[in-house]
Amino acid sequence: WNETVELFRAKMPLRKHRCRFKSYEHCFTAAEAVDWLHELLRCSQNFGPEVTRKQTVQLLKKFLKNHVIEDIKGKWGQEDFEDNRHLYRFPPSSPLKPYPKKPPYQKDVIKFPEWNDPAPGTSQENIPVRPVVMNSEMWYKRHSIAIGEVPACRLVHRRQLTEANVEEIWKSMTLSYLQKILGLDSLEEILDIKLVNSKFIIHNVYSVSKQGVVILDDKSKELPHWVLSAMKCLANWPNCSDLKQPMYLGFEKDVFKTIADYYGHLKEPLLTFHLFDAFVSVLGLLQKEKVAVEAFQICCLLLPPENRRKLQLLMRMMARICLNKEMPPLCDGFGTRTLMVQTFSRCILCSKDEVDLDELLAARLVTFLMDNYQEILKVPLDLQTSIEERVAHLRRVQFQKSYPEVYQERFPTPESEALLFPEKPKPKPQLLMWALKKPFQPFQRTRSFRM
């Protein structure tokens, strides 16, 4: 949005206009703004040629409401914007928020927890120590330790690799992968790391069906049965007659409206308010389709399992409807693909703070999701393999430090292996019996021993 507003403020042609016998400098008409901004959006890689003039007018209404532009008398906020000859201008100061930047030396590095790190709250620095009354015997003991006569005891932390440690590893490495793909110095600009739930990530990776759809432990969070039946009906059209449902003219439109009403009344969009900025930041990578798919894969792993399941079922239904040539028109005046995007975009992506500025972003994201949903809603195999190898390594190191003798027996070094399994002398090649025989001679008749 900053890029769009910056281009609009910098390159929108301004000139002198007259209105009611009065001249105004450095302004533009509403129709001129619609013409120029419409062409800008159509050529932008973040929006594309499918942007309509009506959507451009809606965007300018949001710009007027948020003081990106103002009318020629300085009014903004409550006024309505229409595609006409009314005069507008840019306010003296830009409403854009500056990009948060950090010095390079303060680059955030996500720390991976080690198995032998002391547990929180167990630091010995804050443990109160009672004062010791020094006597000759105590002084001698301390002096002996100091000069090396008595070996000093060292407290070694040997903690188990707990479930909490494993969850923290999943969270840290997942966010590290996301930060690397997006090319950011820190995720603080787009994500509150404290709100990321590591249990959601692990559940979305391992608790899935053969089709890759998330399986919920809490069945009360499932889609209602009637919604799921309606989605199956449209996804498998025209085989819904096998379900013995009543068929009449316009039946498919009523079924679609039932699904749209349910998703339209969700308390929160499927991609959640918390992850809005993270998903929007991925939109800048759409020109690199493979990279954008990888970023979306990781962002979707952060979703609550019930949201991810609903998103998977919805995307599968939308894609099948768009590809089904036998599906009757679900709405007059709209193509099936356009209808899918406009109907479900707000229930998939929506901002909590700037609700009025996300329609085009949501449409752009939903279109990409619908075209690539099979890849996006898969678990990234490279990430899963890296984390599993990391956990296995830490467990192996923990076992080695806790039980060095047992580890050495189970996992010998090359030196100890040579002692355990001494090299056997190589056997000489066996002499074959046929080599001892004389060369083949022609058959000769011998004398009989019989008289």
Tab-separated table of N, CA and C in Angstrom, residues 192-318:
chain	number	residue	atom	x	y	z
A	192	ASP	N	3.899	-10.940	15.674
A	192	ASP	CA	4.199	-10.979	17.099
A	192	ASP	C	4.593	-12.411	17.441
A	193	ILE	N	5.891	-12.647	17.608
A	193	ILE	CA	6.398	-14.006	17.794
A	193	ILE	C	5.806	-14.660	19.047
A	194	LYS	N	5.498	-13.863	20.053
A	194	LYS	CA	4.958	-14.423	21.291
A	194	LYS	C	3.603	-15.088	21.079
A	195	LEU	N	2.874	-14.663	20.059
A	195	LEU	CA	1.548	-15.230	19.800
A	195	LEU	C	1.591	-16.467	18.913
A	196	VAL	N	2.774	-16.827	18.421
A	196	VAL	CA	2.902	-18.032	17.594
A	196	VAL	C	2.870	-19.261	18.500
A	197	ASN	N	1.962	-20.179	18.220
A	197	ASN	CA	1.773	-21.369	19.049
A	197	ASN	C	2.493	-22.546	18.400
A	198	SER	N	3.512	-23.068	19.086
A	198	SER	CA	4.283	-24.181	18.524
A	198	SER	C	3.455	-25.454	18.418
A	199	LYS	N	2.472	-25.623	19.301
A	199	LYS	CA	1.605	-26.814	19.240
A	199	LYS	C	0.799	-26.832	17.949
A	200	PHE	N	0.403	-25.656	17.460
A	200	PHE	CA	-0.327	-25.590	16.185
A	200	PHE	C	0.547	-26.110	15.047
A	201	ILE	N	1.823	-25.713	15.048
A	201	ILE	CA	2.725	-26.124	13.966
A	201	ILE	C	2.862	-27.642	13.954
A	202	ILE	N	3.130	-28.227	15.125
A	202	ILE	CA	3.341	-29.676	15.207
A	202	ILE	C	2.072	-30.422	14.823
A	203	HIS	N	0.906	-29.934	15.275
A	203	HIS	CA	-0.364	-30.590	14.934
A	203	HIS	C	-0.604	-30.539	13.424
A	204	ASN	N	-0.337	-29.402	12.798
A	204	ASN	CA	-0.568	-29.255	11.357
A	204	ASN	C	0.379	-30.116	10.529
A	205	VAL	N	1.520	-30.521	11.114
A	205	VAL	CA	2.477	-31.349	10.386
A	205	VAL	C	2.129	-32.832	10.487
A	206	TYR	N	1.756	-33.283	11.682
A	206	TYR	CA	1.630	-34.717	11.920
A	206	TYR	C	0.177	-35.221	11.975
A	207	SER	N	-0.772	-34.409	12.399
A	207	SER	CA	-2.161	-34.866	12.531
A	207	SER	C	-2.924	-34.558	11.252
A	208	VAL	N	-2.661	-35.352	10.225
A	208	VAL	CA	-3.295	-35.136	8.924
A	208	VAL	C	-3.790	-36.472	8.382
A	209	SER	N	-4.759	-36.396	7.473
A	209	SER	CA	-5.297	-37.584	6.822
A	209	SER	C	-4.419	-37.973	5.632
A	210	LYS	N	-4.806	-39.044	4.929
A	210	LYS	CA	-4.058	-39.474	3.756
A	210	LYS	C	-4.101	-38.418	2.659
A	211	GLN	N	-5.178	-37.623	2.640
A	211	GLN	CA	-5.303	-36.555	1.652
A	211	GLN	C	-4.572	-35.289	2.065
A	212	GLY	N	-3.950	-35.286	3.260
A	212	GLY	CA	-3.220	-34.122	3.728
A	212	GLY	C	-4.063	-33.109	4.473
A	213	VAL	N	-5.344	-33.431	4.766
A	213	VAL	CA	-6.234	-32.516	5.475
A	213	VAL	C	-6.057	-32.709	6.978
A	214	VAL	N	-6.022	-31.613	7.717
A	214	VAL	CA	-5.809	-31.666	9.169
A	214	VAL	C	-6.947	-32.421	9.849
A	215	ILE	N	-6.588	-33.265	10.819
A	215	ILE	CA	-7.560	-33.989	11.639
A	215	ILE	C	-7.623	-33.303	13.003
A	216	LEU	N	-8.813	-32.910	13.439
A	216	LEU	CA	-8.976	-32.181	14.696
A	216	LEU	C	-9.224	-33.147	15.848
A	217	ASP	N	-8.597	-32.843	16.993
A	217	ASP	CA	-8.858	-33.618	18.205
A	217	ASP	C	-10.198	-33.217	18.820
A	218	ASP	N	-10.514	-31.933	18.769
A	218	ASP	CA	-11.767	-31.421	19.311
A	218	ASP	C	-12.820	-31.396	18.200
A	219	LYS	N	-13.731	-32.354	18.207
A	219	LYS	CA	-14.721	-32.467	17.138
A	219	LYS	C	-15.743	-31.333	17.165
A	220	SER	N	-15.821	-30.587	18.261
A	220	SER	CA	-16.765	-29.469	18.319
A	220	SER	C	-16.319	-28.316	17.416
A	221	LYS	N	-15.042	-28.306	16.994
A	221	LYS	CA	-14.538	-27.251	16.136
A	221	LYS	C	-14.625	-27.622	14.651
A	222	GLU	N	-15.218	-28.774	14.365
A	222	GLU	CA	-15.391	-29.204	12.984
A	222	GLU	C	-16.429	-28.331	12.281
A	223	LEU	N	-16.416	-28.365	10.953
A	223	LEU	CA	-17.484	-27.730	10.183
A	223	LEU	C	-18.803	-28.414	10.499
A	224	PRO	N	-19.899	-27.665	10.610
A	224	PRO	CA	-21.195	-28.303	10.810
A	224	PRO	C	-21.487	-29.304	9.701
A	225	HIS	N	-22.223	-30.340	10.045
A	225	HIS	CA	-22.478	-31.413	9.084
A	225	HIS	C	-23.191	-30.910	7.839
A	226	TRP	N	-24.118	-29.979	8.024
A	226	TRP	CA	-24.887	-29.492	6.875
A	226	TRP	C	-24.017	-28.643	5.939
A	227	VAL	N	-23.027	-27.927	6.503
A	227	VAL	CA	-22.118	-27.159	5.656
A	227	VAL	C	-21.198	-28.101	4.883
A	228	LEU	N	-20.674	-29.122	5.567
A	228	LEU	CA	-19.795	-30.076	4.915
A	228	LEU	C	-20.526	-30.826	3.797
A	229	SER	N	-21.798	-31.169	4.037
A	229	SER	CA	-22.588	-31.854	3.000
A	229	SER	C	-22.804	-30.947	1.794
A	230	ALA	N	-23.074	-29.659	2.054
A	230	ALA	CA	-23.270	-28.712	0.954
A	230	ALA	C	-21.989	-28.544	0.140
A	231	MET	N	-20.841	-28.500	0.812
A	231	MET	CA	-19.569	-28.349	0.111
A	231	MET	C	-19.257	-29.581	-0.728
A	232	LYS	N	-19.539	-30.774	-0.183
A	232	LYS	CA	-19.320	-32.000	-0.956
A	232	LYS	C	-20.231	-32.039	-2.178
A	233	CYS	N	-21.447	-31.558	-2.024
A	233	CYS	CA	-22.399	-31.560	-3.127
A	233	CYS	C	-21.875	-30.743	-4.301
A	234	LEU	N	-21.389	-29.523	-4.033
A	234	LEU	CA	-20.896	-28.676	-5.116
A	234	LEU	C	-19.537	-29.145	-5.628
A	235	ALA	N	-18.695	-29.652	-4.731
A	235	ALA	CA	-17.370	-30.111	-5.165
A	235	ALA	C	-17.471	-31.318	-6.080
A	236	ASN	N	-18.487	-32.173	-5.863
A	236	ASN	CA	-18.645	-33.391	-6.650
A	236	ASN	C	-19.777	-33.290	-7.661
A	237	TRP	N	-20.214	-32.084	-8.003
A	237	TRP	CA	-21.309	-31.893	-8.957
A	237	TRP	C	-20.946	-32.525	-10.310
A	238	PRO	N	-21.875	-33.262	-11.079
A	238	PRO	CA	-23.310	-33.445	-10.784
A	238	PRO	C	-23.629	-34.729	-10.068
A	239	ASN	N	-22.672	-35.258	-9.272
A	239	ASN	CA	-22.907	-36.523	-8.566
A	239	ASN	C	-23.665	-36.354	-7.266
A	240	CYS	N	-24.116	-35.115	-6.984
A	240	CYS	CA	-24.835	-34.905	-5.723
A	240	CYS	C	-26.177	-35.619	-5.721
A	241	SER	N	-26.685	-36.029	-6.901
A	241	SER	CA	-27.952	-36.762	-6.941
A	241	SER	C	-27.815	-38.111	-6.254
A	242	ASP	N	-26.554	-38.609	-6.167
A	242	ASP	CA	-26.347	-39.883	-5.490
A	242	ASP	C	-26.627	-39.775	-3.999
A	243	LEU	N	-26.556	-38.546	-3.474
A	243	LEU	CA	-26.813	-38.342	-2.044
A	243	LEU	C	-28.299	-38.239	-1.733
A	244	LYS	N	-29.149	-38.403	-2.757
A	244	LYS	CA	-30.605	-38.354	-2.606
A	244	LYS	C	-31.069	-37.037	-2.014
A	245	GLN	N	-30.484	-35.927	-2.484
A	245	GLN	CA	-30.923	-34.608	-2.057
A	245	GLN	C	-31.957	-34.084	-3.041
A	246	PRO	N	-32.884	-33.248	-2.593
A	246	PRO	CA	-33.918	-32.722	-3.496
A	246	PRO	C	-33.296	-31.844	-4.574
A	247	MET	N	-33.717	-32.045	-5.810
A	247	MET	CA	-33.203	-31.290	-6.938
A	247	MET	C	-34.328	-30.463	-7.539
A	248	TYR	N	-34.061	-29.175	-7.806
A	248	TYR	CA	-35.025	-28.281	-8.441
A	248	TYR	C	-34.236	-27.189	-9.134
A	249	LEU	N	-34.904	-26.387	-9.917
A	249	LEU	CA	-34.248	-25.326	-10.657
A	249	LEU	C	-33.653	-24.305	-9.688
A	250	GLY	N	-32.368	-24.066	-9.796
A	250	GLY	CA	-31.698	-23.136	-8.890
A	250	GLY	C	-31.220	-23.775	-7.602
A	251	PHE	N	-31.262	-25.120	-7.527
A	251	PHE	CA	-30.844	-25.816	-6.307
A	251	PHE	C	-29.384	-25.521	-5.969
A	252	GLU	N	-28.520	-25.531	-7.010
A	252	GLU	CA	-27.086	-25.315	-6.770
A	252	GLU	C	-26.809	-23.908	-6.245
A	253	LYS	N	-27.625	-22.915	-6.640
A	253	LYS	CA	-27.439	-21.548	-6.146
A	253	LYS	C	-27.769	-21.465	-4.657
A	254	ASP	N	-28.819	-22.162	-4.253
A	254	ASP	CA	-29.185	-22.160	-2.831
A	254	ASP	C	-28.119	-22.860	-1.985
A	255	VAL	N	-27.560	-23.948	-2.516
A	255	VAL	CA	-26.500	-24.656	-1.786
A	255	VAL	C	-25.276	-23.754	-1.637
A	256	PHE	N	-24.924	-23.058	-2.707
A	256	PHE	CA	-23.770	-22.160	-2.650
A	256	PHE	C	-24.012	-21.021	-1.663
A	257	LYS	N	-25.224	-20.487	-1.648
A	257	LYS	CA	-25.541	-19.402	-0.712
A	257	LYS	C	-25.436	-19.877	0.730
A	258	THR	N	-25.806	-21.135	0.992
A	258	THR	CA	-25.692	-21.692	2.335
A	258	THR	C	-24.229	-21.702	2.800
A	259	ILE	N	-23.337	-22.121	1.901
A	259	ILE	CA	-21.912	-22.158	2.241
A	259	ILE	C	-21.362	-20.750	2.436
A	260	ALA	N	-21.743	-19.840	1.531
A	260	ALA	CA	-21.247	-18.464	1.609
A	260	ALA	C	-21.717	-17.782	2.890
A	261	ASP	N	-22.958	-18.034	3.311
A	261	ASP	CA	-23.469	-17.432	4.546
A	261	ASP	C	-22.698	-17.925	5.761
A	262	TYR	N	-22.368	-19.213	5.792
A	262	TYR	CA	-21.635	-19.744	6.942
A	262	TYR	C	-20.254	-19.108	7.045
A	263	TYR	N	-19.502	-19.122	5.946
A	263	TYR	CA	-18.149	-18.559	5.978
A	263	TYR	C	-18.179	-17.041	6.162
A	264	GLY	N	-19.245	-16.396	5.709
A	264	GLY	CA	-19.330	-14.948	5.855
A	264	GLY	C	-19.591	-14.488	7.272
A	265	HIS	N	-20.040	-15.387	8.144
A	265	HIS	CA	-20.351	-15.019	9.530
A	265	HIS	C	-19.305	-15.538	10.515
A	266	LEU	N	-18.121	-15.900	10.029
A	266	LEU	CA	-17.052	-16.295	10.945
A	266	LEU	C	-16.606	-15.092	11.781
A	267	LYS	N	-16.257	-15.339	13.036
A	267	LYS	CA	-15.836	-14.247	13.915
A	267	LYS	C	-14.491	-13.657	13.502
A	268	GLU	N	-13.674	-14.463	12.846
A	268	GLU	CA	-12.339	-14.036	12.441
A	268	GLU	C	-12.029	-14.660	11.092
A	269	PRO	N	-11.305	-13.958	10.207
A	269	PRO	CA	-10.945	-14.571	8.920
A	269	PRO	C	-10.097	-15.823	9.130
A	270	LEU	N	-10.112	-16.713	8.144
A	270	LEU	CA	-9.406	-17.983	8.281
A	270	LEU	C	-7.909	-17.787	8.472
A	271	LEU	N	-7.337	-16.754	7.868
A	271	LEU	CA	-5.904	-16.497	8.017
A	271	LEU	C	-5.594	-15.673	9.259
A	272	THR	N	-6.580	-15.376	10.074
A	272	THR	CA	-6.502	-14.699	11.372
A	272	THR	C	-6.020	-13.254	11.250
A	273	PHE	N	-6.473	-12.427	12.189
A	273	PHE	CA	-6.016	-11.039	12.239
A	273	PHE	C	-4.524	-10.963	12.564
A	274	HIS	N	-4.059	-11.877	13.416
A	274	HIS	CA	-2.668	-11.831	13.867
A	274	HIS	C	-1.691	-12.036	12.720
A	275	LEU	N	-2.038	-12.899	11.748
A	275	LEU	CA	-1.119	-13.220	10.655
A	275	LEU	C	-1.373	-12.389	9.404
A	276	PHE	N	-2.228	-11.354	9.494
A	276	PHE	CA	-2.572	-10.557	8.311
A	276	PHE	C	-1.321	-9.957	7.659
A	277	ASP	N	-0.478	-9.301	8.440
A	277	ASP	CA	0.705	-8.653	7.878
A	277	ASP	C	1.680	-9.662	7.286
A	278	ALA	N	1.764	-10.858	7.890
A	278	ALA	CA	2.672	-11.876	7.365
A	278	ALA	C	2.228	-12.336	5.981
A	279	PHE	N	0.932	-12.593	5.814
A	279	PHE	CA	0.440	-13.037	4.511
A	279	PHE	C	0.526	-11.913	3.475
A	280	VAL	N	0.255	-10.674	3.896
A	280	VAL	CA	0.334	-9.557	2.953
A	280	VAL	C	1.780	-9.362	2.481
A	281	SER	N	2.750	-9.582	3.371
A	281	SER	CA	4.145	-9.414	2.980
A	281	SER	C	4.555	-10.425	1.917
A	282	VAL	N	3.893	-11.587	1.892
A	282	VAL	CA	4.215	-12.603	0.880
A	282	VAL	C	3.720	-12.173	-0.498
A	283	LEU	N	2.699	-11.305	-0.542
A	283	LEU	CA	2.161	-10.873	-1.831
A	283	LEU	C	3.217	-10.177	-2.690
A	284	GLY	N	4.211	-9.591	-2.059
A	284	GLY	CA	5.272	-8.961	-2.826
A	284	GLY	C	6.187	-9.945	-3.536
A	285	LEU	N	6.025	-11.248	-3.240
A	285	LEU	CA	6.869	-12.273	-3.852
A	285	LEU	C	6.166	-13.032	-4.959
A	286	LEU	N	4.958	-12.603	-5.354
A	286	LEU	CA	4.182	-13.374	-6.319
A	286	LEU	C	4.876	-13.492	-7.671
A	287	GLN	N	5.748	-12.536	-7.991
A	287	GLN	CA	6.470	-12.640	-9.263
A	287	GLN	C	7.443	-13.810	-9.241
A	288	LYS	N	7.866	-14.234	-8.053
A	288	LYS	CA	8.687	-15.438	-7.902
A	288	LYS	C	7.782	-16.527	-7.326
A	289	GLU	N	7.115	-17.227	-8.214
A	289	GLU	CA	6.044	-18.136	-7.790
A	289	GLU	C	6.539	-19.201	-6.815
A	290	LYS	N	7.691	-19.809	-7.075
A	290	LYS	CA	8.190	-20.868	-6.205
A	290	LYS	C	8.485	-20.350	-4.806
A	291	VAL	N	9.101	-19.185	-4.720
A	291	VAL	CA	9.409	-18.591	-3.411
A	291	VAL	C	8.134	-18.216	-2.673
A	292	ALA	N	7.149	-17.657	-3.391
A	292	ALA	CA	5.884	-17.285	-2.770
A	292	ALA	C	5.165	-18.513	-2.228
A	293	VAL	N	5.195	-19.622	-2.966
A	293	VAL	CA	4.552	-20.854	-2.494
A	293	VAL	C	5.211	-21.333	-1.211
A	294	GLU	N	6.546	-21.304	-1.137
A	294	GLU	CA	7.251	-21.736	0.074
A	294	GLU	C	6.898	-20.843	1.267
A	295	ALA	N	6.820	-19.532	1.026
A	295	ALA	CA	6.473	-18.611	2.118
A	295	ALA	C	5.052	-18.848	2.597
A	296	PHE	N	4.117	-19.045	1.656
A	296	PHE	CA	2.736	-19.335	2.039
A	296	PHE	C	2.634	-20.659	2.790
A	297	GLN	N	3.436	-21.661	2.408
A	297	GLN	CA	3.425	-22.942	3.110
A	297	GLN	C	3.734	-22.757	4.586
A	298	ILE	N	4.773	-21.978	4.874
A	298	ILE	CA	5.178	-21.792	6.267
A	298	ILE	C	4.156	-20.947	7.022
A	299	CYS	N	3.638	-19.894	6.387
A	299	CYS	CA	2.623	-19.065	7.049
A	299	CYS	C	1.385	-19.892	7.394
A	300	CYS	N	0.983	-20.791	6.499
A	300	CYS	CA	-0.205	-21.609	6.752
A	300	CYS	C	0.041	-22.627	7.859
A	301	LEU	N	1.305	-22.989	8.117
A	301	LEU	CA	1.597	-23.885	9.241
A	301	LEU	C	1.346	-23.214	10.582
A	302	LEU	N	1.389	-21.883	10.614
A	302	LEU	CA	1.193	-21.146	11.869
A	302	LEU	C	-0.281	-21.016	12.240
A	303	LEU	N	-1.184	-21.398	11.345
A	303	LEU	CA	-2.618	-21.235	11.599
A	303	LEU	C	-3.097	-22.205	12.668
A	304	PRO	N	-4.146	-21.848	13.413
A	304	PRO	CA	-4.794	-22.830	14.281
A	304	PRO	C	-5.295	-24.004	13.436
A	305	PRO	N	-5.218	-25.243	13.941
A	305	PRO	CA	-5.600	-26.402	13.128
A	305	PRO	C	-7.013	-26.319	12.561
A	306	GLU	N	-7.975	-25.781	13.336
A	306	GLU	CA	-9.344	-25.692	12.808
A	306	GLU	C	-9.429	-24.721	11.630
A	307	ASN	N	-8.647	-23.638	11.682
A	307	ASN	CA	-8.622	-22.693	10.554
A	307	ASN	C	-7.983	-23.321	9.323
A	308	ARG	N	-6.896	-24.053	9.543
A	308	ARG	CA	-6.218	-24.694	8.404
A	308	ARG	C	-7.125	-25.736	7.747
A	309	ARG	N	-7.860	-26.496	8.553
A	309	ARG	CA	-8.771	-27.506	7.992
A	309	ARG	C	-9.889	-26.843	7.179
A	310	LYS	N	-10.498	-25.788	7.725
A	310	LYS	CA	-11.553	-25.092	6.999
A	310	LYS	C	-11.030	-24.483	5.703
A	311	LEU	N	-9.807	-23.951	5.750
A	311	LEU	CA	-9.210	-23.374	4.548
A	311	LEU	C	-8.947	-24.454	3.503
A	312	GLN	N	-8.455	-25.620	3.934
A	312	GLN	CA	-8.187	-26.705	2.996
A	312	GLN	C	-9.462	-27.159	2.294
A	313	LEU	N	-10.531	-27.372	3.058
A	313	LEU	CA	-11.790	-27.835	2.468
A	313	LEU	C	-12.396	-26.777	1.545
A	314	LEU	N	-12.293	-25.503	1.946
A	314	LEU	CA	-12.851	-24.428	1.121
A	314	LEU	C	-12.080	-24.282	-0.189
A	315	MET	N	-10.747	-24.295	-0.116
A	315	MET	CA	-9.943	-24.151	-1.330
A	315	MET	C	-10.189	-25.301	-2.300
A	316	ARG	N	-10.320	-26.505	-1.760
A	316	ARG	CA	-10.563	-27.665	-2.626
A	316	ARG	C	-11.914	-27.549	-3.329
A	317	MET	N	-12.928	-27.090	-2.594
A	317	MET	CA	-14.246	-26.907	-3.204
A	317	MET	C	-14.212	-25.822	-4.280
A	318	MET	N	-13.584	-24.675	-3.984
A	318	MET	CA	-13.528	-23.572	-4.943
A	318	MET	C	-12.822	-23.993	-6.230
